[in-house]
Structures are given as structure tokens and as C-alpha cells.
Short mmCIF file of C-alpha atoms in Angstrom, two decimals:
data_model
loop_
_atom_site.label_atom_id
_atom_site.label_comp_id
_atom_site.label_asym_id
_atom_site.label_seq_id
_atom_site.Cartn_x
_atom_site.Cartn_y
_atom_site.Cartn_z
CA UNK R 1 5.19 27.67 10.02
CA UNK R 2 5.57 31.43 10.69
CA UNK R 3 6.05 32.09 14.39
CA UNK R 4 6.16 28.40 15.27
CA UNK R 5 8.99 26.28 16.57
CA UNK R 6 11.41 24.87 13.93
CA UNK R 7 9.66 22.39 11.67
CA UNK R 8 11.66 19.18 11.97
CA UNK R 9 10.93 15.49 12.27
CA UNK R 10 13.28 15.42 15.28
CA UNK R 11 10.90 17.76 17.11
CA UNK R 12 7.77 15.70 16.42
CA UNK R 13 8.46 12.07 15.55
CA UNK R 14 6.63 10.46 12.65
CA UNK R 15 6.04 6.74 13.06
CA UNK R 16 6.84 4.80 9.92
CA UNK R 17 4.50 2.18 8.48
CA UNK R 18 4.71 -0.29 5.59
CA UNK R 19 3.11 0.78 2.31
CA UNK R 20 2.58 -2.28 0.13
CA UNK R 21 2.12 -0.07 -2.94
CA UNK R 22 5.83 0.87 -2.62
CA UNK R 23 7.16 -2.69 -2.30
CA UNK R 24 9.54 -3.82 -5.07
CA UNK R 25 7.10 -6.65 -5.80
CA UNK R 26 4.34 -4.16 -6.62
CA UNK R 27 6.63 -2.02 -8.77
CA UNK R 28 7.99 -5.04 -10.60
CA UNK R 29 4.52 -6.55 -11.07
CA UNK R 30 3.13 -3.42 -12.72
CA UNK R 31 6.23 -3.09 -14.90
CA UNK R 32 5.98 -6.75 -15.96
CA UNK R 33 2.28 -6.37 -16.71
CA UNK R 34 3.11 -3.49 -19.05
CA UNK R 35 5.74 -5.42 -20.96
CA UNK R 36 8.97 -4.40 -19.21
CA UNK R 37 11.66 -6.64 -17.71
CA UNK R 38 12.39 -5.25 -14.24
CA UNK R 39 15.10 -6.66 -11.99
CA UNK R 40 14.30 -9.75 -9.96
CA UNK R 41 12.76 -8.78 -6.65
CA UNK R 42 14.75 -11.53 -4.95
CA UNK R 43 18.10 -9.91 -5.87
CA UNK R 44 17.67 -6.18 -6.39
CA UNK R 45 18.92 -2.86 -5.02
CA UNK R 46 16.40 -0.51 -3.43
CA UNK R 47 16.75 3.13 -2.38
CA UNK R 48 14.17 4.94 -0.26
CA UNK R 49 14.34 8.72 -0.05
CA UNK R 50 12.83 10.08 3.16
CA UNK R 51 12.80 6.69 4.86
CA UNK R 52 12.06 8.04 8.35
CA UNK R 53 12.51 5.35 10.99
CA UNK R 54 12.54 2.59 8.38
CA UNK R 55 8.95 1.48 8.95
CA UNK R 56 8.57 0.90 5.22
CA UNK R 57 12.00 -0.29 4.12
CA UNK R 58 13.00 -2.52 7.07
CA UNK R 59 10.20 -5.08 6.45
CA UNK R 60 11.29 -5.23 2.79
CA UNK R 61 14.84 -6.03 3.82
CA UNK R 62 13.65 -8.71 6.25
CA UNK R 63 11.55 -10.40 3.57
CA UNK R 64 14.12 -10.15 0.75
CA UNK R 65 17.34 -11.33 2.33
CA UNK R 66 19.34 -11.45 -0.93
CA UNK R 67 18.45 -7.89 -1.95
CA UNK R 68 20.18 -4.72 -0.78
CA UNK R 69 18.39 -1.72 0.76
CA UNK R 70 19.47 1.85 1.49
CA UNK R 71 17.31 4.39 3.30
CA UNK R 72 18.06 8.10 3.50
CA UNK R 73 16.55 10.66 5.86
CA UNK R 74 17.49 13.95 7.55
CA UNK R 75 16.05 13.06 10.96
CA UNK R 76 18.74 11.83 13.31
CA UNK R 77 16.10 10.64 15.76
CA UNK R 78 14.29 8.57 13.13
CA UNK R 79 17.48 7.03 11.76
CA UNK R 80 18.61 6.04 15.27
CA UNK R 81 15.25 4.35 15.93
CA UNK R 82 15.47 2.43 12.66
CA UNK R 83 19.05 1.35 13.29
CA UNK R 84 18.06 -0.05 16.69
CA UNK R 85 15.36 -2.17 15.05
CA UNK R 86 17.77 -3.38 12.37
CA UNK R 87 20.29 -4.38 15.04
CA UNK R 88 17.71 -6.27 17.09
CA UNK R 89 16.48 -8.15 13.99
CA UNK R 90 20.06 -8.94 12.97
CA UNK R 91 19.62 -7.64 9.42
CA UNK R 92 22.78 -7.18 7.35
CA UNK R 93 21.32 -6.19 3.98
CA UNK R 94 20.12 -2.70 4.87
CA UNK R 95 21.71 0.66 5.72
CA UNK R 96 19.96 3.77 6.99
CA UNK R 97 21.85 7.01 6.37
CA UNK R 98 21.32 10.44 7.92
CA UNK R 99 21.79 12.37 4.73
CA UNK R 100 20.32 15.28 2.79
CA UNK R 101 18.93 13.96 -0.51
CA UNK R 102 20.52 16.99 -2.18
CA UNK R 103 23.92 15.39 -1.54
CA UNK R 104 23.12 12.13 -3.34
CA UNK R 105 25.04 11.74 -6.55
CA UNK R 106 25.88 9.16 -9.17
CA UNK R 107 28.53 7.79 -6.83
CA UNK R 108 25.87 6.11 -4.71
CA UNK R 109 25.36 3.70 -7.59
CA UNK R 110 22.40 2.30 -9.48
CA UNK R 111 19.18 1.10 -7.91
CA UNK R 112 16.54 -1.12 -9.46
CA UNK R 113 13.77 0.47 -7.41
CA UNK R 114 13.70 4.00 -5.98
CA UNK R 115 10.97 5.01 -3.54
CA UNK R 116 9.95 8.52 -2.49
CA UNK R 117 6.74 8.27 -0.48
CA UNK R 118 5.40 11.31 1.36
CA UNK R 119 8.38 13.46 0.41
CA UNK R 120 7.93 15.26 -2.92
CA UNK R 121 5.12 17.67 -2.01
CA UNK R 122 6.65 18.54 1.36
CA UNK R 123 10.05 19.82 0.20
CA UNK R 124 11.07 23.01 -1.66
CA UNK R 125 11.05 23.12 -5.46
CA UNK R 126 14.82 22.60 -5.74
CA UNK R 127 14.61 19.44 -3.63
CA UNK R 128 11.66 18.19 -5.68
CA UNK R 129 13.85 18.61 -8.74
CA UNK R 130 16.65 16.72 -7.00
CA UNK R 131 14.32 13.79 -6.22
CA UNK R 132 13.53 13.46 -9.92
CA UNK R 133 17.19 13.96 -10.78
CA UNK R 134 18.13 11.03 -8.53
CA UNK R 135 15.49 8.89 -10.22
CA UNK R 136 16.91 9.84 -13.62
CA UNK R 137 20.59 9.41 -12.70
CA UNK R 138 20.56 6.47 -10.28
CA UNK R 139 17.84 4.25 -11.75
CA UNK R 140 19.03 1.06 -13.48
CA UNK R 141 18.13 0.63 -17.19
CA UNK R 142 14.92 -1.34 -16.44
CA UNK R 143 14.41 0.26 -13.02
CA UNK R 144 11.17 1.63 -11.61
CA UNK R 145 10.78 4.75 -9.47
CA UNK R 146 7.83 5.42 -7.17
CA UNK R 147 6.98 9.02 -6.31
CA UNK R 148 3.87 10.06 -4.38
CA UNK R 149 2.63 13.65 -4.36
CA UNK R 150 -0.41 15.83 -3.79
CA UNK R 151 -2.30 16.82 -6.93
CA UNK R 152 -4.75 19.35 -8.21
CA UNK R 153 -7.65 19.84 -8.56
CA UNK R 154 -8.50 17.91 -5.37
CA UNK R 155 -5.81 19.61 -3.30
CA UNK R 156 -7.40 23.01 -3.93
CA UNK R 157 -10.13 21.99 -1.47
CA UNK R 158 -7.63 20.58 1.01
CA UNK R 159 -5.45 23.69 0.75
CA UNK R 160 -8.35 25.91 1.76
CA UNK R 161 -8.71 24.25 5.16
CA UNK R 162 -4.93 23.90 5.51
CA UNK R 163 -4.37 27.62 5.03
CA UNK R 164 -7.12 28.50 7.51
CA UNK R 165 -5.68 26.10 10.11
CA UNK R 166 -2.17 27.47 9.67
CA UNK R 167 -3.45 31.03 10.13
CA UNK R 168 -5.42 30.10 13.24
CA UNK R 169 -2.38 28.35 14.82
CA UNK R 170 0.19 30.89 13.62
CA UNK R 171 1.09 32.22 17.09
CA UNK R 172 1.22 28.87 18.87
CA UNK R 173 4.63 27.35 19.44
CA UNK R 174 3.76 23.99 20.97
CA UNK R 175 3.01 21.35 18.27
CA UNK R 176 0.34 19.73 20.43
CA UNK R 177 -1.48 23.04 20.78
CA UNK R 178 -1.22 23.69 17.04
CA UNK R 179 -2.80 20.34 16.25
CA UNK R 180 -5.56 20.65 18.86
CA UNK R 181 -6.47 24.16 17.74
CA UNK R 182 -6.40 23.19 14.06
CA UNK R 183 -8.90 20.37 14.68
CA UNK R 184 -11.12 22.55 16.87
CA UNK R 185 -11.14 25.41 14.37
CA UNK R 186 -12.31 23.29 11.43
CA UNK R 187 -14.99 21.72 13.65
CA UNK R 188 -16.10 25.21 14.66
CA UNK R 189 -16.30 26.41 11.06
CA UNK R 190 -18.22 23.31 10.05
CA UNK R 191 -20.78 23.67 12.84
CA UNK R 192 -21.19 27.40 12.22
CA UNK R 193 -22.48 27.03 8.66
CA UNK R 194 -26.23 27.55 8.26
CA UNK R 195 -26.90 29.06 4.86
CA UNK R 196 -24.11 27.79 2.60
CA UNK R 197 -24.79 24.12 1.96
CA UNK R 198 -21.73 23.64 -0.27
CA UNK R 199 -19.32 25.26 2.19
CA UNK R 200 -20.80 23.30 5.10
CA UNK R 201 -20.42 19.97 3.28
CA UNK R 202 -16.86 20.81 2.31
CA UNK R 203 -15.90 21.70 5.88
CA UNK R 204 -17.72 18.65 7.24
CA UNK R 205 -15.71 16.48 4.89
CA UNK R 206 -12.48 18.11 6.02
CA UNK R 207 -13.40 17.63 9.69
CA UNK R 208 -14.04 13.95 9.04
CA UNK R 209 -10.75 13.60 7.14
CA UNK R 210 -8.83 15.20 10.00
CA UNK R 211 -10.52 12.89 12.51
CA UNK R 212 -8.90 9.93 10.73
CA UNK R 213 -5.41 11.44 10.93
CA UNK R 214 -3.04 10.95 13.83
CA UNK R 215 -1.72 14.09 15.49
CA UNK R 216 1.73 13.55 14.01
CA UNK R 217 0.31 13.12 10.51
CA UNK R 218 -1.81 16.27 10.76
CA UNK R 219 1.20 18.20 12.03
CA UNK R 220 3.58 17.02 9.31
CA UNK R 221 1.05 17.14 6.47
CA UNK R 222 -1.60 19.84 6.84
CA UNK R 223 0.37 22.15 9.12
CA UNK R 224 3.69 21.76 7.29
CA UNK R 225 5.38 24.92 6.13
CA UNK R 226 5.78 23.39 2.67
CA UNK R 227 2.97 21.47 1.01
CA UNK R 228 3.03 21.98 -2.74
CA UNK R 229 0.51 20.09 -4.89
CA UNK R 230 0.96 19.96 -8.64
CA UNK R 231 -1.12 19.05 -11.68
CA UNK R 232 -0.33 15.59 -13.03
CA UNK R 233 0.71 16.84 -16.47
CA UNK R 234 3.13 19.30 -14.85
CA UNK R 235 4.72 16.53 -12.79
CA UNK R 236 5.17 14.31 -15.84
CA UNK R 237 6.62 17.17 -17.86
CA UNK R 238 9.11 17.86 -15.08
CA UNK R 239 10.01 14.16 -14.84
CA UNK R 240 10.58 14.13 -18.61
CA UNK R 241 13.33 16.71 -18.23
CA UNK R 242 15.22 14.09 -16.22
CA UNK R 243 14.87 11.34 -18.82
CA UNK R 244 11.83 9.71 -17.22
CA UNK R 245 8.41 8.71 -18.55
CA UNK R 246 5.08 7.74 -17.02
CA UNK R 247 4.49 4.03 -16.47
CA UNK R 248 1.38 3.76 -14.29
CA UNK R 249 0.03 4.30 -10.82
CA UNK R 250 1.21 1.95 -8.08
CA UNK R 251 -2.43 1.11 -7.39
CA UNK R 252 -3.24 -0.17 -10.86
CA UNK R 253 -6.99 0.21 -10.43
CA UNK R 254 -6.44 3.98 -10.35
CA UNK R 255 -5.62 4.02 -14.07
CA UNK R 256 -8.69 2.05 -15.10
CA UNK R 257 -12.10 3.56 -15.87
CA UNK R 258 -14.20 0.50 -15.03
CA UNK R 259 -16.14 2.56 -12.50
CA UNK R 260 -17.28 4.98 -15.20
CA UNK R 261 -20.50 4.63 -17.13
CA UNK R 262 -20.28 3.63 -20.79
CA UNK R 263 -21.16 7.18 -21.82
CA UNK R 264 -18.37 8.69 -19.71
CA UNK R 265 -15.87 6.07 -20.89
CA UNK R 266 -16.64 6.89 -24.52
CA UNK R 267 -16.42 10.60 -23.79
CA UNK R 268 -13.03 10.15 -22.13
CA UNK R 269 -11.72 8.21 -25.14
CA UNK R 270 -12.86 10.96 -27.49
CA UNK R 271 -11.13 13.62 -25.38
CA UNK R 272 -7.70 12.00 -24.94
CA UNK R 273 -7.35 10.50 -28.45
CA UNK R 274 -5.06 7.73 -27.18
CA UNK R 275 -2.73 10.05 -25.25
CA UNK R 276 -2.28 8.42 -21.85
CA UNK R 277 -1.03 11.60 -20.15
CA UNK R 278 -4.00 13.64 -21.36
CA UNK R 279 -6.32 10.85 -20.34
CA UNK R 280 -4.87 10.69 -16.84
CA UNK R 281 -5.10 14.44 -16.42
CA UNK R 282 -8.76 14.43 -17.41
CA UNK R 283 -9.36 11.56 -14.99
CA UNK R 284 -7.95 13.78 -12.24
CA UNK R 285 -10.41 16.48 -13.26
CA UNK R 286 -13.24 13.96 -13.31
CA UNK R 287 -12.41 12.42 -9.92
CA UNK R 288 -11.17 15.63 -8.27
CA UNK R 289 -8.05 13.64 -7.41
CA UNK R 290 -5.80 15.03 -4.68
CA UNK R 291 -3.07 12.39 -4.38
CA UNK R 292 -1.09 10.23 -6.78
CA UNK R 293 1.40 7.39 -6.44
CA UNK R 294 3.14 7.48 -9.79
CA UNK R 295 5.60 4.98 -11.26
CA UNK R 296 8.32 6.29 -13.57
CA UNK R 297 10.77 4.51 -15.87
CA UNK R 298 13.46 5.61 -18.31
CA UNK R 299 12.18 7.46 -21.35
CA UNK R 300 13.64 5.06 -23.91
CA UNK R 301 11.72 1.99 -22.73
CA UNK R 302 8.84 0.67 -24.84
CA UNK R 303 5.71 0.23 -22.73
CA UNK R 304 3.05 -2.22 -23.91
CA UNK R 305 -0.33 -1.27 -22.49
CA UNK R 306 -2.28 -3.91 -24.43
CA UNK R 307 -1.93 -6.49 -21.62
CA UNK R 308 -2.55 -9.74 -23.55
CA UNK R 309 -4.25 -12.45 -21.53
CA UNK R 310 -1.22 -14.74 -21.84
CA UNK R 311 0.84 -12.35 -19.74
CA UNK R 312 -1.14 -13.42 -16.67
CA UNK R 313 0.80 -16.71 -16.68
CA UNK R 314 3.90 -14.83 -15.50
CA UNK R 315 2.41 -14.06 -12.10
CA UNK R 316 1.53 -15.43 -8.72
CA UNK R 317 -2.10 -14.71 -7.86
CA UNK R 318 -3.67 -13.95 -4.49
CA UNK R 319 -7.07 -12.85 -3.26
CA UNK R 320 -9.06 -12.94 -0.04
CA UNK R 321 -12.34 -13.45 -1.95
CA UNK R 322 -14.99 -15.63 -0.38
CA UNK R 323 -18.35 -16.69 -1.83
CA UNK R 324 -21.29 -14.71 -0.49
CA UNK R 325 -23.52 -17.80 -0.46
CA UNK R 326 -22.83 -20.57 2.04
CA UNK R 327 -23.06 -23.30 -0.58
CA UNK R 328 -21.73 -21.94 -3.89
CA UNK R 329 -22.61 -23.94 -7.01
CA UNK R 330 -19.94 -24.44 -9.65
CA UNK R 331 -22.33 -25.24 -12.50
CA UNK R 332 -22.60 -22.71 -15.30
CA UNK R 333 -26.27 -22.05 -14.66
CA UNK R 334 -25.81 -20.49 -11.23
CA UNK R 335 -24.60 -16.93 -10.69
CA UNK R 336 -22.37 -16.55 -7.64
CA UNK R 337 -20.95 -13.45 -6.00
CA UNK R 338 -17.52 -13.35 -4.36
CA UNK R 339 -16.32 -10.60 -2.04
CA UNK R 340 -12.84 -9.79 -0.73
CA UNK R 341 -11.89 -8.67 2.78
CA UNK R 342 -11.64 -5.12 1.43
CA UNK R 343 -15.16 -5.17 0.02
CA UNK R 344 -14.29 -5.57 -3.68
CA UNK R 345 -16.59 -8.04 -5.39
CA UNK R 346 -17.13 -10.02 -8.58
CA UNK R 347 -20.23 -11.80 -9.89
CA UNK R 348 -19.96 -14.65 -12.40
CA UNK R 349 -21.70 -17.76 -13.67
CA UNK R 350 -18.54 -19.16 -15.34
CA UNK R 351 -17.71 -22.52 -13.74
CA UNK R 352 -13.93 -22.27 -14.15
CA UNK R 353 -13.84 -18.74 -12.76
CA UNK R 354 -15.94 -19.68 -9.74
CA UNK R 355 -13.68 -22.64 -9.10
CA UNK R 356 -10.55 -20.48 -9.39
CA UNK R 357 -11.95 -17.91 -6.97
CA UNK R 358 -12.69 -20.66 -4.46
CA UNK R 359 -9.08 -21.84 -4.85
CA UNK R 360 -7.76 -18.34 -4.19
CA UNK R 361 -9.94 -17.87 -1.13
CA UNK R 362 -8.79 -21.19 0.30
CA UNK R 363 -5.12 -20.36 -0.31
CA UNK R 364 -5.24 -16.81 1.14
CA UNK R 365 -3.00 -15.20 2.32
CA UNK R 366 -0.63 -17.34 0.22
CA UNK R 367 -0.15 -16.45 -3.43
CA UNK R 368 -0.23 -19.27 -5.99
CA UNK R 369 1.30 -19.51 -9.44
CA UNK R 370 -1.02 -19.13 -12.40
CA UNK R 371 -0.51 -22.73 -13.55
CA UNK R 372 -1.09 -24.01 -10.00
CA UNK R 373 -4.30 -22.00 -9.81
CA UNK R 374 -5.53 -23.31 -13.16
CA UNK R 375 -4.75 -26.90 -12.21
CA UNK R 376 -6.46 -26.52 -8.85
CA UNK R 377 -9.54 -24.96 -10.40
CA UNK R 378 -9.83 -27.74 -12.99
CA UNK R 379 -9.37 -30.41 -10.32
CA UNK R 380 -12.05 -28.82 -8.17
CA UNK R 381 -14.45 -28.93 -11.13
CA UNK R 382 -13.69 -32.61 -11.68
CA UNK R 383 -14.04 -33.37 -7.95
CA UNK R 384 -10.36 -34.20 -7.62
CA UNK R 385 -10.19 -36.59 -10.55
CA UNK R 386 -7.81 -36.00 -13.44
CA UNK R 387 -9.40 -33.63 -16.00
CA UNK R 388 -10.67 -35.26 -19.15
CA UNK R 389 -8.53 -33.04 -21.36
CA UNK R 390 -4.94 -31.90 -20.83
CA UNK R 391 -5.32 -29.09 -23.34
CA UNK R 392 -5.84 -26.11 -21.09
CA UNK R 393 -5.07 -23.42 -23.69
CA UNK R 394 -8.60 -22.06 -23.95
CA UNK R 395 -9.16 -22.29 -20.20
CA UNK R 396 -5.86 -20.52 -19.54
CA UNK R 397 -6.94 -17.73 -21.88
CA UNK R 398 -10.28 -17.34 -20.10
CA UNK R 399 -8.63 -17.36 -16.69
CA UNK R 400 -5.92 -14.94 -17.83
CA UNK R 401 -8.48 -12.47 -19.12
CA UNK R 402 -10.43 -12.71 -15.88
CA UNK R 403 -7.36 -12.17 -13.71
CA UNK R 404 -6.23 -9.10 -15.63
CA UNK R 405 -9.72 -7.65 -15.44
CA UNK R 406 -10.13 -8.33 -11.73
CA UNK R 407 -6.61 -7.06 -10.99
CA UNK R 408 -7.58 -3.76 -12.58
CA UNK R 409 -10.67 -3.76 -10.35
CA UNK R 410 -8.61 -4.56 -7.20
CA UNK R 411 -10.35 -7.90 -6.66
CA UNK R 412 -7.21 -10.04 -7.08
CA UNK R 413 -3.53 -9.31 -6.64
CA UNK R 414 -0.78 -10.16 -9.12
CA UNK R 415 2.74 -10.73 -7.82
CA UNK R 416 6.15 -11.61 -9.20
CA UNK R 417 7.30 -12.64 -5.73
CA UNK R 418 5.48 -14.79 -3.18
CA UNK R 419 6.67 -14.60 0.44
CA UNK R 420 6.66 -17.80 2.49
CA UNK R 421 3.40 -17.53 4.44
CA UNK R 422 1.75 -20.27 6.47
CA UNK R 423 -1.91 -20.95 5.73
CA UNK R 424 -2.16 -23.84 8.17
CA UNK R 425 -0.89 -23.64 11.74
CA UNK R 426 2.16 -25.85 12.26
CA UNK R 427 3.08 -27.83 15.38
CA UNK R 428 5.50 -25.06 16.43
CA UNK R 429 4.19 -21.92 14.73
CA UNK R 430 6.61 -19.08 14.00
CA UNK R 431 5.49 -15.51 13.46
CA UNK R 432 7.32 -12.72 11.67
CA UNK R 433 10.25 -11.59 13.87
CA UNK R 434 9.43 -7.95 13.11
CA UNK R 435 5.77 -8.39 14.09
CA UNK R 436 6.79 -10.05 17.35
CA UNK R 437 9.12 -7.14 18.08
CA UNK R 438 6.46 -4.55 17.25
CA UNK R 439 3.84 -6.36 19.36
CA UNK R 440 5.93 -5.64 22.44
CA UNK R 441 5.25 -1.93 22.05
CA UNK R 442 1.74 -1.63 20.61
CA UNK R 443 -1.18 -3.19 18.75
CA UNK R 444 -0.12 -2.28 15.17
CA UNK R 445 2.30 -4.71 13.54
CA UNK R 446 3.61 -5.39 10.04
CA UNK R 447 2.56 -8.64 8.40
CA UNK R 448 4.33 -10.68 5.73
CA UNK R 449 2.28 -8.99 2.99
CA UNK R 450 3.94 -5.66 3.84
CA UNK R 451 0.80 -4.22 5.40
CA UNK R 452 -0.17 -2.98 8.85
CA UNK R 453 -2.59 -5.04 10.93
CA UNK R 454 -4.00 -4.29 14.35
CA UNK R 455 -3.92 -6.89 17.13
CA UNK R 456 -6.15 -5.16 19.64
CA UNK R 457 -6.53 -8.02 22.09
CA UNK R 458 -3.75 -8.13 24.70
CA UNK R 459 -3.83 -11.94 24.95
CA UNK R 460 -3.56 -12.33 21.17
CA UNK R 461 -0.67 -9.87 21.10
CA UNK R 462 1.13 -11.78 23.85
CA UNK R 463 0.54 -14.97 21.91
CA UNK R 464 2.11 -13.36 18.84
CA UNK R 465 5.20 -12.42 20.87
CA UNK R 466 5.60 -16.06 21.97
CA UNK R 467 5.52 -17.47 18.43
CA UNK R 468 9.27 -17.85 17.88
CA UNK R 469 8.99 -21.39 16.46
CA UNK R 470 10.28 -23.15 19.60
CA UNK R 471 6.97 -23.71 21.40
CA UNK R 472 4.36 -26.36 20.69
CA UNK R 473 0.71 -26.00 21.70
CA UNK R 474 1.26 -27.24 25.26
CA UNK R 475 4.17 -24.83 25.83
CA UNK R 476 2.16 -21.93 24.47
CA UNK R 477 -0.73 -22.74 26.81
CA UNK R 478 1.64 -22.96 29.74
CA UNK R 479 3.13 -19.54 28.97
CA UNK R 480 -0.24 -17.91 28.36
CA UNK R 481 -1.83 -19.33 31.50
CA UNK R 482 1.10 -18.45 33.74
CA UNK R 483 -0.10 -16.08 36.43
CA UNK R 484 -3.69 -16.13 35.19
CA UNK R 485 -5.79 -18.10 37.63
CA UNK R 486 -8.61 -20.01 35.95
CA UNK R 487 -7.51 -18.87 32.52
CA UNK R 488 -6.17 -22.17 31.22
CA UNK R 489 -9.55 -23.63 30.19
CA UNK R 490 -10.47 -20.41 28.39
CA UNK R 491 -7.12 -20.25 26.61
CA UNK R 492 -7.32 -23.93 25.71
CA UNK R 493 -10.61 -23.31 23.90
CA UNK R 494 -9.40 -20.18 22.12
CA UNK R 495 -5.77 -20.92 21.30
CA UNK R 496 -6.47 -22.62 17.99
CA UNK R 497 -8.89 -19.89 16.95
CA UNK R 498 -6.34 -17.16 17.70
CA UNK R 499 -3.60 -19.03 15.84
CA UNK R 500 -5.84 -19.39 12.78
CA UNK R 501 -6.64 -15.69 12.98
CA UNK R 502 -2.95 -14.79 13.03
CA UNK R 503 -2.42 -17.05 10.02
CA UNK R 504 -5.29 -15.34 8.17
CA UNK R 505 -3.61 -11.99 8.91
CA UNK R 506 -0.43 -13.23 7.18
CA UNK R 507 1.63 -13.13 10.36
CA UNK R 508 2.82 -16.78 10.39
CA UNK R 509 5.86 -17.73 8.35
CA UNK R 510 5.68 -20.74 6.06
#
């Protein structure tokens, strides 16, 4: 920023977090769904460009002990923090390197999955080109690269407030002052609008967006000296020059048009004429999209976007869906609605589908194989007795179609890898070692689904720290009650509830 102190991540730290859309399981699942044969998640090589303090890549390494991980970042401070965490966890399958991505060459070897999250739009054009060059040169034959970036047309609106904030803070040298003044200035502009309804709404939206950002994120994103959005078709064209082609978005629901009306869907099909790149660009226009998380593969690979129902059998399935009604009926005459923890919902009167959704909800956060899910759903319909028919071909087809449809609507998750997660609380429960470590320093921890969860209650966080697998219920109570007069009865009543809650948050290892 002109006139400001040097813009580095050593000056203002940037806390790393897990992004489940970057996990090798997600990349491999989307690739498998579209007919490719990506490397096994259980034994792969992963490279993350701009890894920061390892908040994203370290949990991957902990969960995939037979895979190899390399993280690269310029920040000495961030790398040192990540290395300290790796040492405390005793991980031997991960290396964090303080290295300029421009120095990465073919000699670093091939990687099955390459991740560049929050990097591309915040580096100069020559470094952007190098990121794509690394993906083209270092990606294995069936490898998948993830690159996130800011896009137009949505970023035009964001850039307007960004440029005004940067101008307002141009003479301030202290990062904290820059951030505080940037927030205050957009609030001032928003409140000052009387006549221009459109401008007022736009500024109000920006003020609300900024209120959800941490200070460090606002500083490194909106106030960054470099923040270069691009149109989707331009990004894909540039990737093509490095031998790469478009596969999908990491969030698969972003490439589906199920939220569009029939008229708009038909109009979109008439405009793109089967060209997926043109279609995606028009979807950006339609949604005013400002951010993408794009998956790239080698140009010579044949992608099958037909997604036949039988392909669903290759996956584990997971969903947090629960029936809205207290007493759901499985008969085909009753319509039931199911809703996930994230608010996604599905309504159906199909008996097998309702039964399968109940199975998924009961198993959450564990993922189950397709065949296991089908068998469980059929058994539930027959009240535990053996099904009358062993020919499940038609039922498998129906279930497969439903799963692919609901995956595209973000109701269920499809996985090629299922981490060992406890659904029931064992006699000596053990939590994720990383989560226990993180709980010592704050309320936000990483669960076994590679997502951040908040443990706001101090007692629950202390309980999490104690769950190293050596303590039974009595020992846990003794530790929790130590030094807390009169607390034992309260803890005794709430221990089981808190343990079940931690299990539901995917923090207990199976």
C-alpha cells in the first residue's frame, strides 16, 4: 500500500484454518464423479502453495499418515509456527518450506494434488503465471489442482469499496489503524447515503461483509497492495497455456443450476450450446460471482460429465440430515422433509429414500459406504428382518440417482475416503490430538472432517483437552471437578451430554 509499512505476512500474522474444499478427498471425489482415476487419498503426494502456518495442510497430514505433504510459504514467522505444531504432534509425513514459489521447478517432483488457496489473486501477474506453471509441470498424470481466485463481475463491486478504503488509509502506517479507519470509513459512507438507494444498499452490504472479517483478513485481503480479480474465461484460457483444463468447482453445487427457474435453465442451455466454459462464464454473470475455487486437470484427460447413477456406488456417503417431523413415516404415502445442520433440505415421499436419509442422520458424522447405506435402508424398511428380495439393482439405481442429485444440491456429501470418527462415546474417549492442542490456546479447533468448529464453553474446551484416551468417565470427572467446589454434581449431570456434543462435532476418533 502506498505510504504504508511493508506489506508482509511477517508484519501481520494470518492465522491458518482448514478448508475442507481443498482436502485431497474432496478433489479426488469430484474427479472420480466426473470419470477420472485420481490417486488414492490414502497414499498420495500433496503440495500446498502459500501454506501459511500450516492450518490447512497439517490436519491433512495428521489424518492421512501414509501420504506425503509439502507446504511452501514466504513468511518465516508462519513457517516457524507451523513447524512447532508439527513437532508437538510428532508428524513425520509433512515438510513446511520457507520458499518463493517462483523457485519451484520440476526437480521438486510430481504431486497428485496441488493446492493454492488465497494466493492467486494476491500476487503479481508473473507469480500467477508461475502458480499455473507449477500445476502444469508438477501435477501427476491423473492429478488435480485447486486454485481459488477473485472473479468478475462480482469483484467490481468489492473493488469499489477496496479502492476507497485504501485511499482513505493511504497515509497511515500502523496496520491496526488502517483496518480501523477502513471499517469506519465504509460505515460512514453507508450512513451518509440519503438519495441514492442503490449506492446505499451496496455500501451497506460491504459494511456487513467487512463486519464478518477478522482484522487480519481485512488487512491481507481488501487492503492488500495486490488484489487482481479475473474473468473465469480468462483464467481458464491462461491455464490452458500450461496444459491444463477445467474440471469443476471444488464446491460441486456451484456448477449446478438447480436453483434456477425452468425458464432460466432453458435460456442458459440455449446460450452455451453445450460449452461448459461458456456456460460457467454466463453463470458468473447471472450470479454476479466474485470468488471461485476451480479444479484443474491435464488437458489430455477425458472428462465424463454424464454422471451415471451407478457411479454413486464408488463412494462413501455422509449427511447431517434429520427429519423435520418428530415421528417420520416411511410409507410411500407420507411426504417428509429432512434438513441438514447447514440448512439444506430435501422433501420426498419415497420410502427407500426416507429410510436412507434416516440412516445417514443416525451415522453422522461418520461416512458409510454406498452398499452399507443401501443395506441399512432396506433393513430399516423391513424392521430389521432380512429383505424379501436380494435383487437390489433397481433400488441401487434409485438411491444412486438421489445421492448424485442431493450431492449437487449440497444435501449429502460424497467421499472416497472416510476418516475414523466415533459416533458413540467409548469408555475412554480420545479426541483429535490437533484439536486438543488447539483448545489450549482458543475456542476454534479443527475437527476430523477438516473443518473449524467453535468450542465456546471453557469447561467443554477443558474436557476436550483431557480426552487423550487414557481417562475413563470417573477420571474425567475427577479432573474436571478438581478445584471447583460444588461443581462435581453439575459436571456429573453434564459430562455425557458434552461428550455426545463433541462426538457430533466430529472431534472424537473412532
